[in-house]
Coordinates of C-alpha atoms and ligand atoms in Angstrom, one line a residue:
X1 CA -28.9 19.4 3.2
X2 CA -26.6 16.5 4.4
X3 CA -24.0 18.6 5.0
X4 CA -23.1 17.9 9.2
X5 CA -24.1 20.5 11.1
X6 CA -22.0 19.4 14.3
X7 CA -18.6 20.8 13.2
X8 CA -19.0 24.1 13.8
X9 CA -19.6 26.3 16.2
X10 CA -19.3 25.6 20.3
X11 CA -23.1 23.9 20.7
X12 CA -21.9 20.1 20.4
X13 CA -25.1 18.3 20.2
X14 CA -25.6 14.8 21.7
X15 CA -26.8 12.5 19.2
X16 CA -28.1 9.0 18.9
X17 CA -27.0 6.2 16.7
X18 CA -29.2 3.3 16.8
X19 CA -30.4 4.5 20.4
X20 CA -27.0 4.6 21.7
X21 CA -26.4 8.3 22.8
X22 CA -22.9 9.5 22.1
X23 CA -21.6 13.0 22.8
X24 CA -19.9 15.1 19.8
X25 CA -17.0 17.6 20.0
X26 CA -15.0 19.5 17.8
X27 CA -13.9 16.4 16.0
X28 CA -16.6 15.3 15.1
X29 CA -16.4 15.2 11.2
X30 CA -19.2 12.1 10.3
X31 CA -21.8 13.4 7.7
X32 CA -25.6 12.7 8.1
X33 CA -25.4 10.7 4.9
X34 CA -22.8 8.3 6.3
X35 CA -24.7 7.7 9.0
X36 CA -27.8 6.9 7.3
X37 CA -25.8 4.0 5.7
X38 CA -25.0 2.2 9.4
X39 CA -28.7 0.4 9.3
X40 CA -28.3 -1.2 6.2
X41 CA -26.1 -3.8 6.9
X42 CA -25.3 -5.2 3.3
X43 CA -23.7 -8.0 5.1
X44 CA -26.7 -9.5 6.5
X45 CA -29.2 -8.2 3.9
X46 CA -30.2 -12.1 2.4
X47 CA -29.4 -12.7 -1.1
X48 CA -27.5 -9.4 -1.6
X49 CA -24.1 -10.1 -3.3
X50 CA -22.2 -8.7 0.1
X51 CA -23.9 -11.5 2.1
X52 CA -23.8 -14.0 -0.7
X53 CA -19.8 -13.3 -1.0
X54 CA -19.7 -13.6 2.9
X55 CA -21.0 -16.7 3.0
X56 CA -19.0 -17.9 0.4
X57 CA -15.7 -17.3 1.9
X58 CA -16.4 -18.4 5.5
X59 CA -17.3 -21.5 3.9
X60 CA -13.5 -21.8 3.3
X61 CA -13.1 -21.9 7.3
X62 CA -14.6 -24.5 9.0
X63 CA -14.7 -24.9 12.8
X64 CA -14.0 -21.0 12.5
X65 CA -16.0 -18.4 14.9
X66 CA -18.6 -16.1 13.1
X67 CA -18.9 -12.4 14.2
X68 CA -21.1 -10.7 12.5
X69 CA -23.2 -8.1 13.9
X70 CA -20.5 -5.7 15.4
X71 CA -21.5 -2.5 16.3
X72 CA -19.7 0.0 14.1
X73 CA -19.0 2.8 16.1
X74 CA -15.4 2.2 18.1
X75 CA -13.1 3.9 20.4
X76 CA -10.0 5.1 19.3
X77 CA -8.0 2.7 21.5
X78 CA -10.1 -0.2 19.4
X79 CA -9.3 1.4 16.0
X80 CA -6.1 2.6 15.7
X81 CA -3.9 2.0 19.7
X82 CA -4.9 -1.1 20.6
X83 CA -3.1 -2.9 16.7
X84 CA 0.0 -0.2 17.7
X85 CA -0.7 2.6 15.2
X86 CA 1.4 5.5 16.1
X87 CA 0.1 8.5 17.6
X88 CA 1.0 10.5 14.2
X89 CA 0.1 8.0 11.7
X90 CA -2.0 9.2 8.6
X91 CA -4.9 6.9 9.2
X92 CA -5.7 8.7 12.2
X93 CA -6.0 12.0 11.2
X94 CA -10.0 13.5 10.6
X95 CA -9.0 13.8 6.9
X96 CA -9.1 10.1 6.4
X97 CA -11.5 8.6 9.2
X98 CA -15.1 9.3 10.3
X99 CA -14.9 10.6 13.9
X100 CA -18.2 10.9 16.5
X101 CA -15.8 12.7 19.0
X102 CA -12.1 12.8 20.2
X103 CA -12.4 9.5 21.0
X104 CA -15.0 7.6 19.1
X105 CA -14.8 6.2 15.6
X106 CA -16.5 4.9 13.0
X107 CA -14.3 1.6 12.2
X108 CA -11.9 2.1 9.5
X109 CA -11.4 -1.5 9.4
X110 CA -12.5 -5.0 10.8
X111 CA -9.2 -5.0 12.8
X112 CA -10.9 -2.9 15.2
X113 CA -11.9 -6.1 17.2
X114 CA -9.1 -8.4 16.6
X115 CA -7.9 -7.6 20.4
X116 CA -11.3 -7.9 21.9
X117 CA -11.8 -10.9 19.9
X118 CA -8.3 -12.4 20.6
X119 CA -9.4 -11.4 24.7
X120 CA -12.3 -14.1 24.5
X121 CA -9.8 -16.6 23.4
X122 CA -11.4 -18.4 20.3
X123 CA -9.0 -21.7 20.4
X124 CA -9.4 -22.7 16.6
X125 CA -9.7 -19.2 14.6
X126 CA -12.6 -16.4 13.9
X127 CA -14.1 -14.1 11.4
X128 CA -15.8 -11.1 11.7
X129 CA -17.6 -9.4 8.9
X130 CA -18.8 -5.7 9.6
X131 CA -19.3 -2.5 7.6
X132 CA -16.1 -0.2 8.0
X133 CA -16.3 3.7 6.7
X134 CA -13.0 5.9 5.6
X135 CA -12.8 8.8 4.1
X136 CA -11.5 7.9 0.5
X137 CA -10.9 8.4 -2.9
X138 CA -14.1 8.4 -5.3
X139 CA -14.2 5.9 -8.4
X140 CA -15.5 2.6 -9.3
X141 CA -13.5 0.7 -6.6
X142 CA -14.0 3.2 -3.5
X143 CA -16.8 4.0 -1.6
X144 CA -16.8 5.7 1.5
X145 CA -19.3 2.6 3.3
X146 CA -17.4 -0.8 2.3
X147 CA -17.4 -4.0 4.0
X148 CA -14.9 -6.0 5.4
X149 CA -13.9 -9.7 6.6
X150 CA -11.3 -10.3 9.4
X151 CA -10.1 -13.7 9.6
X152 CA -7.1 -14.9 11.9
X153 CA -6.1 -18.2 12.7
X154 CA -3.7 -19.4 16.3
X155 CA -2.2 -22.1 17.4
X156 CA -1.0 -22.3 21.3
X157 CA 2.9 -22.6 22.1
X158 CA 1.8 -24.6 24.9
X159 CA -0.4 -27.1 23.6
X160 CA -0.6 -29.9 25.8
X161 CA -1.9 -32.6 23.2
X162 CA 0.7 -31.8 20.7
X163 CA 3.6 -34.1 20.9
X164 CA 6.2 -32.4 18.1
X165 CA 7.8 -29.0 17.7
X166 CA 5.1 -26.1 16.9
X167 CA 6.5 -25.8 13.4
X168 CA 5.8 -29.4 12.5
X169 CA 2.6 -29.0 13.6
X170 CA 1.9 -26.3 11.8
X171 CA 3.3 -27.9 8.4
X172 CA 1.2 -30.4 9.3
X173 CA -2.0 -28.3 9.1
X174 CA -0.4 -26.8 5.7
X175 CA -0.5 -30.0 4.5
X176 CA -4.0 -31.0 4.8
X177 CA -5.5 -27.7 3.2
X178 CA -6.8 -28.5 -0.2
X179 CA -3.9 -27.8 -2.9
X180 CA -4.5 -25.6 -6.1
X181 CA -2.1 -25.8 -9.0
X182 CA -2.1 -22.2 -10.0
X183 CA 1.3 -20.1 -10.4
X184 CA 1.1 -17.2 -8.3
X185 CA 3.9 -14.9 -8.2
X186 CA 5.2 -14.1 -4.7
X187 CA 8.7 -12.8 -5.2
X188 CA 9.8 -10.8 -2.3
X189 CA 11.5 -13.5 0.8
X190 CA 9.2 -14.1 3.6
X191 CA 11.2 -12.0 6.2
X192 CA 12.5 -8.6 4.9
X193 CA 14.7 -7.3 8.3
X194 CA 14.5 -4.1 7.6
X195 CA 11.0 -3.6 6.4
X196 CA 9.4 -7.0 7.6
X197 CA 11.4 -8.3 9.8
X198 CA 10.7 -11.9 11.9
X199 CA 9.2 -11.4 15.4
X200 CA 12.7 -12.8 16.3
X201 CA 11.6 -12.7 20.7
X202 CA 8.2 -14.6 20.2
X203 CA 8.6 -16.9 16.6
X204 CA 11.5 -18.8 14.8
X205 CA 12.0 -18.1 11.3
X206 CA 10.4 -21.9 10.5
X207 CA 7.3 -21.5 12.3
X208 CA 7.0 -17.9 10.2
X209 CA 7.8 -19.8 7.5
X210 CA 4.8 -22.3 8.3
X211 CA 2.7 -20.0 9.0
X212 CA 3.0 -17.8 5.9
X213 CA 2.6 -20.7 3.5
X214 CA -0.8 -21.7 5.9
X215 CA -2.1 -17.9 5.5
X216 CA -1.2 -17.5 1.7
X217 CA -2.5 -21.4 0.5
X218 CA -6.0 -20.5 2.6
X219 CA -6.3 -17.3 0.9
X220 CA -5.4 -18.6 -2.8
X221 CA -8.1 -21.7 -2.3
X222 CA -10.5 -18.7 -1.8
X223 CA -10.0 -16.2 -4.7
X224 CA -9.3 -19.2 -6.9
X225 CA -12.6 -20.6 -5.6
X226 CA -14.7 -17.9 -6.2
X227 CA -12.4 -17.1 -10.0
X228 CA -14.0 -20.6 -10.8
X229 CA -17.7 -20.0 -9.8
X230 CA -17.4 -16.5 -11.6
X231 CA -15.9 -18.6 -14.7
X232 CA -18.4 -21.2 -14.3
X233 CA -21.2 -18.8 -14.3
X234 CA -20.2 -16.5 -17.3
X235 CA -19.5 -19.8 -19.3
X236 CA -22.0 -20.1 -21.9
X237 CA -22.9 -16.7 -23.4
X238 CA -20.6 -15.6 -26.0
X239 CA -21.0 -12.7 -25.8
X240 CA -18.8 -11.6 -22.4
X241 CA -16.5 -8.6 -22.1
X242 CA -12.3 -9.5 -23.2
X243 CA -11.5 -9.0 -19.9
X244 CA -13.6 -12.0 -18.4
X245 CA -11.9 -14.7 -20.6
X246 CA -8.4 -13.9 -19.5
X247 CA -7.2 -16.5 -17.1
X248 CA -6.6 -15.8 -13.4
X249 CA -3.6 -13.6 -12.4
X250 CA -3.0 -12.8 -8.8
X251 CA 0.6 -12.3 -7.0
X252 CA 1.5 -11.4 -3.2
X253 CA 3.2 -7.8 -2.7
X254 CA 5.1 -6.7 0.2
X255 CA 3.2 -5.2 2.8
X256 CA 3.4 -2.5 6.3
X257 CA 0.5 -2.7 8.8
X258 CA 1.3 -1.7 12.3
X259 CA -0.2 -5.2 13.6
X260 CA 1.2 -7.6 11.4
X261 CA 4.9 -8.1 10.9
X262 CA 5.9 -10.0 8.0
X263 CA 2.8 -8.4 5.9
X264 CA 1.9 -9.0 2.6
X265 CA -1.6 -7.6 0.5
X266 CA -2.7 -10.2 -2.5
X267 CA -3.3 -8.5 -6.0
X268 CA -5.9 -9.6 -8.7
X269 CA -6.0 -8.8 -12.4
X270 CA -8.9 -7.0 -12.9
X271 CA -9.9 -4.5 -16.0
X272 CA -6.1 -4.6 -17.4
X273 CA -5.3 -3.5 -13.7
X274 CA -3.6 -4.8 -9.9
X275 CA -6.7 -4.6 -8.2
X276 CA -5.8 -5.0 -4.3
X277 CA -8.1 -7.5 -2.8
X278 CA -6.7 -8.1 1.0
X279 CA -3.8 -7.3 3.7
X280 CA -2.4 -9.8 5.6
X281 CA 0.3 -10.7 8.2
X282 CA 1.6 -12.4 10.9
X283 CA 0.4 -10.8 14.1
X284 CA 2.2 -8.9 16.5
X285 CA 3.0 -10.7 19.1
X286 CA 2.5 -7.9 21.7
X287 CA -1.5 -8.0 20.7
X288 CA -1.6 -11.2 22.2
X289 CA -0.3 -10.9 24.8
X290 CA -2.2 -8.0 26.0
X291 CA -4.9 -9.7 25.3
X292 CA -3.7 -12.2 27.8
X293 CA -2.8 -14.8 24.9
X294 CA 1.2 -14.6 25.4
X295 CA 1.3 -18.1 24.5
X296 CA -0.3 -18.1 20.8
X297 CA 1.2 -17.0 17.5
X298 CA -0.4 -17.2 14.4
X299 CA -2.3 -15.4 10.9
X300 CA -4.8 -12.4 10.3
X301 CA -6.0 -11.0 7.4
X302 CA -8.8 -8.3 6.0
X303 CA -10.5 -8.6 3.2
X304 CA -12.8 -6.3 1.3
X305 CA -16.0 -7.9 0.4
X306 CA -17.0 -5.8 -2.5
X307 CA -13.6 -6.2 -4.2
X308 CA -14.7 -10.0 -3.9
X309 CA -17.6 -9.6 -5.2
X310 CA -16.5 -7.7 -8.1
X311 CA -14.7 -10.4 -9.0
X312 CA -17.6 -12.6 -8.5
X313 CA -20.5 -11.2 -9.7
X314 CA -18.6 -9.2 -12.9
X315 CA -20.1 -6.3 -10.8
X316 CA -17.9 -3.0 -12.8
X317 CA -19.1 -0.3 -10.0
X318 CA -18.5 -0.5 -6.2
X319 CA -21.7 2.1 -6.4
X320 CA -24.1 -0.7 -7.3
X321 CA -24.0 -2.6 -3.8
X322 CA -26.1 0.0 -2.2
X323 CA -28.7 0.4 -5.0
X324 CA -32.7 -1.0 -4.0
X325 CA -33.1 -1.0 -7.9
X326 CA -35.0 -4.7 -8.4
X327 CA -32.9 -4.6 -11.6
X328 CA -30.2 -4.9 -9.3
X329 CA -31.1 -6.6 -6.8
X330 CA -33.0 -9.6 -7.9
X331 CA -30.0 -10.6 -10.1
X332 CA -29.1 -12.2 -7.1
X333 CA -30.0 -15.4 -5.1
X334 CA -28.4 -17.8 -2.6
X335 CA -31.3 -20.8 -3.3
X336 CA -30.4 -20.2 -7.0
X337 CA -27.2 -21.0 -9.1
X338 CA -24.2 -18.5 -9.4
X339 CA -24.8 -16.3 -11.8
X340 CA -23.1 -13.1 -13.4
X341 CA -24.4 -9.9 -13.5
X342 CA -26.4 -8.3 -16.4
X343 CA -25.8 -4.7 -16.6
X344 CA -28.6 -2.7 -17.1
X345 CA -27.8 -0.6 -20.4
X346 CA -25.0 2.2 -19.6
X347 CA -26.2 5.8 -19.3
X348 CA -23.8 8.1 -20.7
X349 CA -21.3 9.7 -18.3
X350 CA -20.8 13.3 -18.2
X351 CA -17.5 14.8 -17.4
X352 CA -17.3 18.8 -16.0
X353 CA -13.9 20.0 -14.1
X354 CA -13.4 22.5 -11.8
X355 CA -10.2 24.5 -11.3
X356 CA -9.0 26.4 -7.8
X357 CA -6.8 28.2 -6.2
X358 CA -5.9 26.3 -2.6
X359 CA -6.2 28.7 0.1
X360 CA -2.4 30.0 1.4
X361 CA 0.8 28.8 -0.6
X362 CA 1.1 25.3 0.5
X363 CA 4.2 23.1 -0.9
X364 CA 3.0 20.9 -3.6
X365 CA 3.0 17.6 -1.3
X366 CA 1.5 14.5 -3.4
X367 CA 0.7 15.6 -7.5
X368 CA -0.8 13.6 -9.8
X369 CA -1.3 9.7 -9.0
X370 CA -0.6 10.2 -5.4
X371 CA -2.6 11.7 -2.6
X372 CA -2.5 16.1 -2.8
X373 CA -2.5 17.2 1.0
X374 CA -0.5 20.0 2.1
X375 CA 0.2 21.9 5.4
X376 CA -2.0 24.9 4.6
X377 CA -4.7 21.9 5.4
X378 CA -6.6 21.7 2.2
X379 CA -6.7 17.8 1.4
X380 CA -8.3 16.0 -1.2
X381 CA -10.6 13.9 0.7
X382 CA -12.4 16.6 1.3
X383 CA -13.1 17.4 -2.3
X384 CA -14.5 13.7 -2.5
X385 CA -16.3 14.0 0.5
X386 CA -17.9 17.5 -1.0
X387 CA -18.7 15.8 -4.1
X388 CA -20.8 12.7 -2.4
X389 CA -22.5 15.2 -0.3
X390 CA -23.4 17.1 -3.5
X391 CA -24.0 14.4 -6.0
X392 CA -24.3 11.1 -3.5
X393 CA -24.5 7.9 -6.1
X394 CA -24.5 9.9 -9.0
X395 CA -20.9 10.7 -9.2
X396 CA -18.7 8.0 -10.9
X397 CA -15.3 9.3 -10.5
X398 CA -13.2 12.6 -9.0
X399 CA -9.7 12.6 -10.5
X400 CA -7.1 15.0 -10.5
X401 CA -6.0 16.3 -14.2
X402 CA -3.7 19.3 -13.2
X403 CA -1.5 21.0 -10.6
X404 CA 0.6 23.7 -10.7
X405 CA 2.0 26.3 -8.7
X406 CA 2.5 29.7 -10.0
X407 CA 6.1 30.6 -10.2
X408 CA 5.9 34.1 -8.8
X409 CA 3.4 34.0 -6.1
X410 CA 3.9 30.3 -5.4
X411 CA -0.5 29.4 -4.9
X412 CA -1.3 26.2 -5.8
X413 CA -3.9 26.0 -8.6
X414 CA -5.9 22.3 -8.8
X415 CA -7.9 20.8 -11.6
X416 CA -10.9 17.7 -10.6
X417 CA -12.4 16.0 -13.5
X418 CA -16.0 14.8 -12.2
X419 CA -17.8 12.5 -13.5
X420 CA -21.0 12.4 -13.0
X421 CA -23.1 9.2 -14.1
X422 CA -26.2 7.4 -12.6
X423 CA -26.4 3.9 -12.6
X424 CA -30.1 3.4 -13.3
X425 CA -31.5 6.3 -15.8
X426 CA -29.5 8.8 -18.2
X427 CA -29.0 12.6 -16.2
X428 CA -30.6 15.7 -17.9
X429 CA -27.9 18.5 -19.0
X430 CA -29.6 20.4 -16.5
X431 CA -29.7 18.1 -13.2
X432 CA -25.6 17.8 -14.2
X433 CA -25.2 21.1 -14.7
X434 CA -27.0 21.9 -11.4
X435 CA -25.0 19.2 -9.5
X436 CA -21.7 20.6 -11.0
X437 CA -22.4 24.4 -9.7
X438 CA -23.2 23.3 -6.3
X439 CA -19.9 21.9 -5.9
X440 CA -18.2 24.4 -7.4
X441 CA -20.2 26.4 -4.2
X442 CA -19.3 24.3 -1.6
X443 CA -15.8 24.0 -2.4
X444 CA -15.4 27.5 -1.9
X445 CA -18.0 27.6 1.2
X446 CA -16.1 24.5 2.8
X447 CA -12.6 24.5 1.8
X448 CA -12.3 28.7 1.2
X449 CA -11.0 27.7 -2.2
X450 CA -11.0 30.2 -4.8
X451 CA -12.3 28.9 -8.4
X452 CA -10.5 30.3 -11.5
Ligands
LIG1 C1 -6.7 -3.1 6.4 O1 -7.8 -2.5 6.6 C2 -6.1 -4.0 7.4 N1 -6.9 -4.0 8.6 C3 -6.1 -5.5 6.8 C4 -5.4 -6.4 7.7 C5 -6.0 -7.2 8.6 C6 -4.0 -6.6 7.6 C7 -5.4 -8.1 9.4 C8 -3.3 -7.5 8.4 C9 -4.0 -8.3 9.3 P1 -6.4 -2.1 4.0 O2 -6.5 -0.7 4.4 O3 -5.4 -2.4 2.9 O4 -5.9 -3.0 5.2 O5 -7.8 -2.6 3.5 C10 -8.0 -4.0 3.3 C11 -8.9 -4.3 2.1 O6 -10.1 -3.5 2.2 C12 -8.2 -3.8 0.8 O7 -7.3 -4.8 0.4 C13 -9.4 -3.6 -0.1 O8 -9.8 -4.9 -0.6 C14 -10.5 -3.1 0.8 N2 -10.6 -1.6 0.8 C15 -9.8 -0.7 1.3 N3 -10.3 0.6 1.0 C16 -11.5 0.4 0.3 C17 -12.5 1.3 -0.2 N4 -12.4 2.6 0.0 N5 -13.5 0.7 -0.9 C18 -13.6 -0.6 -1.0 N6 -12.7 -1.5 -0.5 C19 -11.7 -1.0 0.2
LIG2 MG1 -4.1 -1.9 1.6

């Protein structure tokens, strides 16, 4: 039924998206129910906690440039070679990105217009909110359709009115950003030369220095900002989850993105776990200048607006953002006060694994807790990607539970726990058990799989 009919076979059809025609060849890979999802624009949608958490954070950056109405579907050279992602670079490949054709995306990320952006030469800074798609893991804090912001900030070597070094100047902007007087931990040094190393042609380790502290102070005010109004909100009942009363934890880690260089991602506490909320660096120099800016330096960052929200709304399933249940939706309000979210009651999950033999003996590349993919081509976002086609919203969670190769013949045998839970009403032992045998038939119809 929503399986993409395009993929196969030598008749590439033409299709339209939004009444923009596009032509699709053998890599196109884009299933008809991740297209249906490009009209709905959570970011825009008033009062939904997407647009709420949107306007929350740009609120944080005034005198900054709004973009917010994007068009989803890239080029290649937009995605992935205009922010210097190497030709063989993972991200690339059609196991973890949406393609329309050989050279046509669906965003995997906001980025995808920093250089255009950069092009137009915003003087003070932008941000761009837009719906990006990947092909990822399935659980409570990935969904193929989530929504990102892109900030970045310059300043221009060449200013004319400025009448001290750029690094004072940009201390100087440091300084008059509202403080906070939270710890957070941020070990690592600012310039790593072997993994982050300064810029050392276009910056001086000072004005890195400057503009790291500017970037990480403007993104603490916001996750500590939006940490209060949660607190604030879940104040008076006593009756909230252990988890909610625990103060605020969030540290900086180390980071590697293509575009940035140093990089860092910022971490929350959320549910006992690190919950990664955004990715950030200072930007590569030669994206600038080919976007004829040779003379600016400064921050970007990306940031996933349902993790935000999570943390915002007490919202325990990335699933719930695209539900048009009014026992979701009306929860939510931008005339009214900040509120948590109620939970409707919890329906009972239901848990059913599969086991297979991967097609050909391929070496056991990833295992448990990291990504399986292995040169005879079966890779596991594929089994998610099966299992949303099959079950859409009502599967929770695919995890692997076992791996092993047989010692003789050297196949690869894989166990996936599913579990399969709707949001809004208990499932029958039937509609699971119906849900759970298709899978186990396209698995083998898809991926030639065989089941044990
Ligand atoms: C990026 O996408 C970079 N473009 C971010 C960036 C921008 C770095 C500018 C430097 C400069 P990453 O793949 O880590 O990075 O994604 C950024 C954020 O998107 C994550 O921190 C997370 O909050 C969110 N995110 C990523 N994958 C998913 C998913 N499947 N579901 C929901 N949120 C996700
Ligand atoms: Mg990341």
């Amino acid at each position: 039924r929503q399986r993409c009919c395009y993929s196969s076979g030598h008749n590439f059809k033409d299709i339209t998206i939004e009444g923009r025609p596009y032509k699709t060849d053998s890599w196109m890979n884009t299933p008809a129910s991740i297209l249906s999802s490009i009209p709905r624009r959570l970011h825009l949608q008033p009062d939904h906690p997407i647009s709420l958490t949107r306007q929350l954070i740009e609120s944080h950056f005034p005198g900054f440039t709004y973009h917010n109405d994007l068009f989803p579907i890239v080029s290649v050279a937009q995605n992935f070679d205009s922010l210097n992602f190497p030709p063989d670079h993972p991200g690339r490949s059609r196991t973890d990105t949406y393609y329309i054709n050989r050279d046509t995306v669906l965003r995997t990320h906001t980025s995808a217009h920093q250089a255009d952006t950069f092009r137009a030469n915003e003087n003070s800074g932008f941000l761009i909110s837009a719906d990006v798609y990947r092909r990822d893991a399935v659980d409570r804090s990935h969904y193929p359709v989530f929504h990102q912001m892109e900030g970045a900030k310059t300043w221009n070597r060449n200013d004319p009115t400025s009448h001290s070094t750029l690094a004072a100047q940009i201390w100087a902007d440091v300084a008059a950003l509202p403080t906070h007087s939270m710890q957070v931990s941020d070990p690592s040094p600012t310039i790593d030369p072997e993994h982050n190393p300064l810029q050392s042609a276009h910056h001086t380790a000072e004005e890195v220095e400057a503009m790291a502290a500017h970037l990480k102070r403007s993104l603490e005010n916001v996750v500590i900002s939006i940490f209060t109004a949660a607190r604030a909100a879940s104040a008076s009942p006593s009756d909230q989850p252990p988890q909610d009363r625990e103060p605020l934890q969030m540290r900086w880690v180390t980071a590697y993105f293509p575009f940035t260089s140093p990089s860092w991602e910022l971490e929350v506490l959320w549910q006992d776990t690190w919950l990664e909320v955004l990715g950030c660096g200072i930007i590569s120099h030669s994206i600038l200048s080919a976007a004829d800016q040779p003379s600016r330096l400064g921050w970007a960052f990306g940031v996933g607006l349902e993790r935000i929200a999570m943390l915002l709304f007490s919202i325990p399933d990335i699933r719930l953002f695209w539900s048009k249940d009014p026992r979701f939706l009306s929860q939510f309000s931008a005339a009214g006060e900040m509120k948590r979210f109620v939970p409707f009651s919890k329906h009972p999950a239901c848990f059913k694994d599969v086991s297979f033999w991967v097609k050909g003996t391929s070496s056991a590349a990833g295992g448990l807790g990291g990504s399986v993919s292995g040169e005879g081509g079966f890779h596991e976002n594929d089994v998610m990607e099966i299992a949303r086609d099959v079950a859409g919203d009502l599967v929770e969670d695919v995890r692997l539970v076992d791996e092993f190769s047989h010692p003789k013949t050297g196949r690869r045998s894989l166990c996936y726990r599913v579990n399969y839970r709707s949001l809004e009403r208990t499932l029958t032992n039937v509609e699971s058990n119906e849900l759970h045998e298709r899978f186990r038939q396209q698995l083998v119809e898809r991926l030639g799989v065989e089941l044990r």
